[in-house]
C-alpha atoms as a PDB file:
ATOM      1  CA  UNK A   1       7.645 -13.335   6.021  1.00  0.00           C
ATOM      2  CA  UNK A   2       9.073 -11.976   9.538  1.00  0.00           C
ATOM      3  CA  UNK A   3      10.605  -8.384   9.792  1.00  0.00           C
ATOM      4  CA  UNK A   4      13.875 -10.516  10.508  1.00  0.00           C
ATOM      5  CA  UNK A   5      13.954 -12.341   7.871  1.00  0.00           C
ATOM      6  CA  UNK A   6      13.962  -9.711   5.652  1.00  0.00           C
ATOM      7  CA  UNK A   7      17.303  -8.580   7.307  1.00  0.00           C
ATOM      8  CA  UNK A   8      18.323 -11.836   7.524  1.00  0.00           C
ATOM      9  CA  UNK A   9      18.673 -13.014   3.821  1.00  0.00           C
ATOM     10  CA  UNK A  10      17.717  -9.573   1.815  1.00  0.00           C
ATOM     11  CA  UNK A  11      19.914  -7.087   3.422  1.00  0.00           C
ATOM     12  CA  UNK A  12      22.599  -9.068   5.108  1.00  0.00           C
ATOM     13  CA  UNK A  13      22.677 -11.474   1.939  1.00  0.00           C
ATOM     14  CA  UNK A  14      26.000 -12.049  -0.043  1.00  0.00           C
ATOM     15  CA  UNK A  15      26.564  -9.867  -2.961  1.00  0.00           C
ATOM     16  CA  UNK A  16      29.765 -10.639  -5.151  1.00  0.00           C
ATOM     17  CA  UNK A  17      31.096 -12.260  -1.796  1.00  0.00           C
ATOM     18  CA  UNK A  18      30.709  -9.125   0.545  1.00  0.00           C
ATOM     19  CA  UNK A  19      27.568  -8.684   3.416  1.00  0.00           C
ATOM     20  CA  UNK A  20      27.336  -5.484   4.674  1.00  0.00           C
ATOM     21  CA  UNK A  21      28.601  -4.716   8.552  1.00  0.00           C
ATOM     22  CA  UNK A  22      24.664  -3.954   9.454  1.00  0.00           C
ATOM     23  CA  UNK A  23      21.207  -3.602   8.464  1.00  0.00           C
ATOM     24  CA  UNK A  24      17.929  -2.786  10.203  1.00  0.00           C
ATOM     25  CA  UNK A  25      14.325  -2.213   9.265  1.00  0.00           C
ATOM     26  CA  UNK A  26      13.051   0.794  11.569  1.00  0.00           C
ATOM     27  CA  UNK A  27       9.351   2.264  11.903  1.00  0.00           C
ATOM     28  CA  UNK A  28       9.363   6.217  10.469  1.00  0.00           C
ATOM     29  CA  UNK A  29       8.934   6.494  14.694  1.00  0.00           C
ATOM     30  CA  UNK A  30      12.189   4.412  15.527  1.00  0.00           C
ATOM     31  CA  UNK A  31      10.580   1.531  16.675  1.00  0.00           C
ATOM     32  CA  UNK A  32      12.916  -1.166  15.641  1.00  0.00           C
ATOM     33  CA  UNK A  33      11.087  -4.010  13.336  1.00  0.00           C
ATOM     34  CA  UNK A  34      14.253  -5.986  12.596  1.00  0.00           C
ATOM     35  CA  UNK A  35      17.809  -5.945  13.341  1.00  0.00           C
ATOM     36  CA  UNK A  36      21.341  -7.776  12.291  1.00  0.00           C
ATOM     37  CA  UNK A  37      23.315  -8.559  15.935  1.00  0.00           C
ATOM     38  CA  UNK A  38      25.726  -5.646  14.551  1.00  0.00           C
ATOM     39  CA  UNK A  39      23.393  -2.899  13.714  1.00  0.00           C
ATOM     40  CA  UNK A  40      24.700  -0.190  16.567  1.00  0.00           C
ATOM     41  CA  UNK A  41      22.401   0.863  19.104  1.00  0.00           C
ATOM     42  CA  UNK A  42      21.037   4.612  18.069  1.00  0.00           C
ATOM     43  CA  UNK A  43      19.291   7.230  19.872  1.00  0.00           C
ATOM     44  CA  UNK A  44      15.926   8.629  19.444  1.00  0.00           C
ATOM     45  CA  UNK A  45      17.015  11.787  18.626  1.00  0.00           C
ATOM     46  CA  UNK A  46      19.286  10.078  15.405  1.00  0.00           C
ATOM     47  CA  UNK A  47      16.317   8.859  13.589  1.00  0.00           C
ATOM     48  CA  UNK A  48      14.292  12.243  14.249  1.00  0.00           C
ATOM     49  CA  UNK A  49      17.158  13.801  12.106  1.00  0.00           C
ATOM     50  CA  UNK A  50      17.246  11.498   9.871  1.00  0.00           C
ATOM     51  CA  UNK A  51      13.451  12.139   9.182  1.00  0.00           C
ATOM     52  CA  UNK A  52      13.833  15.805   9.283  1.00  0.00           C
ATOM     53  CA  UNK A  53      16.036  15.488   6.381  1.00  0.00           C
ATOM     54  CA  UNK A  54      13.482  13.182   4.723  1.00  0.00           C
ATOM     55  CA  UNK A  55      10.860  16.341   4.989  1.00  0.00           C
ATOM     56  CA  UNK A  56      13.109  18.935   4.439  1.00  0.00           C
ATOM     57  CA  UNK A  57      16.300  17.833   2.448  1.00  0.00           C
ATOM     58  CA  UNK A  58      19.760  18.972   2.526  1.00  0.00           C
ATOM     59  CA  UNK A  59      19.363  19.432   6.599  1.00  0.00           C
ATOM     60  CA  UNK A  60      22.144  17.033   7.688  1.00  0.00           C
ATOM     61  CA  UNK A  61      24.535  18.204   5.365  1.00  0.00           C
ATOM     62  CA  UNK A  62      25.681  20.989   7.688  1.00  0.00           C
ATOM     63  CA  UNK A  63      26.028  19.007  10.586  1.00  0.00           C
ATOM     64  CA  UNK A  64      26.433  14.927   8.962  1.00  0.00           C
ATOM     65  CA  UNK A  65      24.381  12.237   9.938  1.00  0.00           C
ATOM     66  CA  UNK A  66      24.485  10.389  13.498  1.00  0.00           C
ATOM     67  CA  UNK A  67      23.601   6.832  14.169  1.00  0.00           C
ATOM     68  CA  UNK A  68      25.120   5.409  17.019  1.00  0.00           C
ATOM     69  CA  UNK A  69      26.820   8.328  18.077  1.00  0.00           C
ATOM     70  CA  UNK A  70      28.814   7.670  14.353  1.00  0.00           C
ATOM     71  CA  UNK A  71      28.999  10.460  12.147  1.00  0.00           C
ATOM     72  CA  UNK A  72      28.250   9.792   8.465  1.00  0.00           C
ATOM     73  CA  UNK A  73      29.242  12.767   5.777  1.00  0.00           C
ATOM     74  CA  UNK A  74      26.159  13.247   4.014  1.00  0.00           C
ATOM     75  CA  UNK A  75      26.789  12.490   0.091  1.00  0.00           C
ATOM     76  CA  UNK A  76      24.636  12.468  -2.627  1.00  0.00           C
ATOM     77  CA  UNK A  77      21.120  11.124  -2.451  1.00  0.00           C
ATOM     78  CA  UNK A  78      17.494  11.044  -3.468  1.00  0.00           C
ATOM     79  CA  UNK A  79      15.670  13.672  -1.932  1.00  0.00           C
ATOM     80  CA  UNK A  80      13.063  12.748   0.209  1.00  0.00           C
ATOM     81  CA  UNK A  81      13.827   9.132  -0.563  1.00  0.00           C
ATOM     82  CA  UNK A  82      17.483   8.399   0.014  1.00  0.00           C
ATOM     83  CA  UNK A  83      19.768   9.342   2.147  1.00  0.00           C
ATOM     84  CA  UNK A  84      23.502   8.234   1.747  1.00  0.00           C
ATOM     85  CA  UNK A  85      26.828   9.114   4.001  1.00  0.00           C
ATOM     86  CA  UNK A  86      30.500   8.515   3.706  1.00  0.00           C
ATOM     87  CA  UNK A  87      32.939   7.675   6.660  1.00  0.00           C
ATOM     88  CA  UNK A  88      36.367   6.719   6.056  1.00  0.00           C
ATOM     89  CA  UNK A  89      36.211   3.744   3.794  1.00  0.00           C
ATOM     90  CA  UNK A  90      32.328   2.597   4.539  1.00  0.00           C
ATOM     91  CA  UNK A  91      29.264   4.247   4.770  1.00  0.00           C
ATOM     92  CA  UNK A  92      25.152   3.944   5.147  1.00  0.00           C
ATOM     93  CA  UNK A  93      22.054   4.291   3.194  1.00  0.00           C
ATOM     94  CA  UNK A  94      18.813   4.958   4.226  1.00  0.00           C
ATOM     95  CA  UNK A  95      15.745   4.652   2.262  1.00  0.00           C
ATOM     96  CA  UNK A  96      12.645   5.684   3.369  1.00  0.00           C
ATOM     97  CA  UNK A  97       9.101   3.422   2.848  1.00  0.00           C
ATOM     98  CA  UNK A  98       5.596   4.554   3.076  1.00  0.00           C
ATOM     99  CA  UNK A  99       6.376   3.253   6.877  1.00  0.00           C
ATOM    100  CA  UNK A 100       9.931   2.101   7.625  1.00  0.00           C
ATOM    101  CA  UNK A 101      13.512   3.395   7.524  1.00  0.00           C
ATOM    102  CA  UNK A 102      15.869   0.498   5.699  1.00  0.00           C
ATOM    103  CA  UNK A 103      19.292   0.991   6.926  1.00  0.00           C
ATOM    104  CA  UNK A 104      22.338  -1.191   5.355  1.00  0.00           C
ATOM    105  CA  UNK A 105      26.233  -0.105   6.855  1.00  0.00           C
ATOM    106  CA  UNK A 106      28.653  -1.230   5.044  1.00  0.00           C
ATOM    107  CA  UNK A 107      32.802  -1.195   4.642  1.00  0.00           C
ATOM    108  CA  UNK A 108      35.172  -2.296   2.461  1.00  0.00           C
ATOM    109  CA  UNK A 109      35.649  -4.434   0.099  1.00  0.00           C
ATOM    110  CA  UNK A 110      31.840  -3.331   0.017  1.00  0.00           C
ATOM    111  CA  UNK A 111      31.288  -0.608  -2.515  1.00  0.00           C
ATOM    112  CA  UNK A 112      28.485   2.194  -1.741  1.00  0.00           C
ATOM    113  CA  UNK A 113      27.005   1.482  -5.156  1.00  0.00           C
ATOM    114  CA  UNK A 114      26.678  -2.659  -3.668  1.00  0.00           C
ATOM    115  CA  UNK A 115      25.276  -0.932  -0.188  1.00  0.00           C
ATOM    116  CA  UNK A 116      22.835   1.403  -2.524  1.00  0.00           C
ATOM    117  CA  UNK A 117      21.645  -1.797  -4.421  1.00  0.00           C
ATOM    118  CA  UNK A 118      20.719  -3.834  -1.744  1.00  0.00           C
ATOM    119  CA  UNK A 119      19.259  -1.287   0.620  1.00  0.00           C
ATOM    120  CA  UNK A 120      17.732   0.104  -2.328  1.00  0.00           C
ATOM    121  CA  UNK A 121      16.015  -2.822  -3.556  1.00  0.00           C
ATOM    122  CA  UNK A 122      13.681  -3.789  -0.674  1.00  0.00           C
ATOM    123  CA  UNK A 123      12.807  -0.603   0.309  1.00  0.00           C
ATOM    124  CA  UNK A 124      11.389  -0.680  -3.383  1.00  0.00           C
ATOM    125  CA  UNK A 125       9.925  -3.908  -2.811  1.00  0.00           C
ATOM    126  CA  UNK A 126       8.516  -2.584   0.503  1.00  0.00           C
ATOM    127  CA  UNK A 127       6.901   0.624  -1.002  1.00  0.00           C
ATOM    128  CA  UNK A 128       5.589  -1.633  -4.102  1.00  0.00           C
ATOM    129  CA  UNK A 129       3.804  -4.286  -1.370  1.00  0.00           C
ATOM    130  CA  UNK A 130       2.542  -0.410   0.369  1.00  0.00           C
ATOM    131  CA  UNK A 131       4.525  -0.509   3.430  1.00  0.00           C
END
């Protein structure tokens, strides 16, 4: 199965008649593996933070996390393993892969817990196939 086509029908897939706004599959380097049309373009710098936080967590919480020059409040996550930010009435979720970066965006009527789920799910999927 393509890169894309995991975006394509696992991340961008319906749930309870909501898609998320975005979704990407990035190497840990920020080489891009797969992209939805939406997902915003980012800047090297972004995903270094975002992998800073990975190693050492709590980091973005001072400052909030940046992907396409948005800023994300950092909420709650899984330390080292998930990383999950708030703006207005969307967000994103990260979760990190023996390789990749899974990203899902999402807004309303999407709930975070729907954005967690899916995001969630591959990059489980992903780890369990050792990727």
């Amino acid at each position: 199965m393509s890169w894309q086509t995991y975006v394509d029908e696992h991340l961008m897939c319906e749930i309870d008649g909501h898609h998320l706004t975005a979704a990407a599959i990035l190497g840990q380097d920020g080489s891009v593996w797969a992209q939805s049309s939406s997902f915003p373009p980012f800047k090297p710098e972004e995903i270094t933070g975002i992998m800073n936080d990975f190693a050492e967590p709590g980091s973005l919480a001072p400052t909030g996390l940046f992907l396409g020059s948005t800023k994300y409040m950092v909420i709650q996550g899984e330390p080292g393993a998930v990383i999950r930010g708030k703006k207005g009435s969307g967000g994103i979720t990260v979760k990190k892969t023996n390789q990749a970066l899974v990203f899902g965006i999402y807004d309303e009527p999407m709930t975070p817990g729907q954005c967690n789920m899916v995001v969630e799910r591959l990059g489980d999927y992903l780890i369990d196939q050792g990727l």
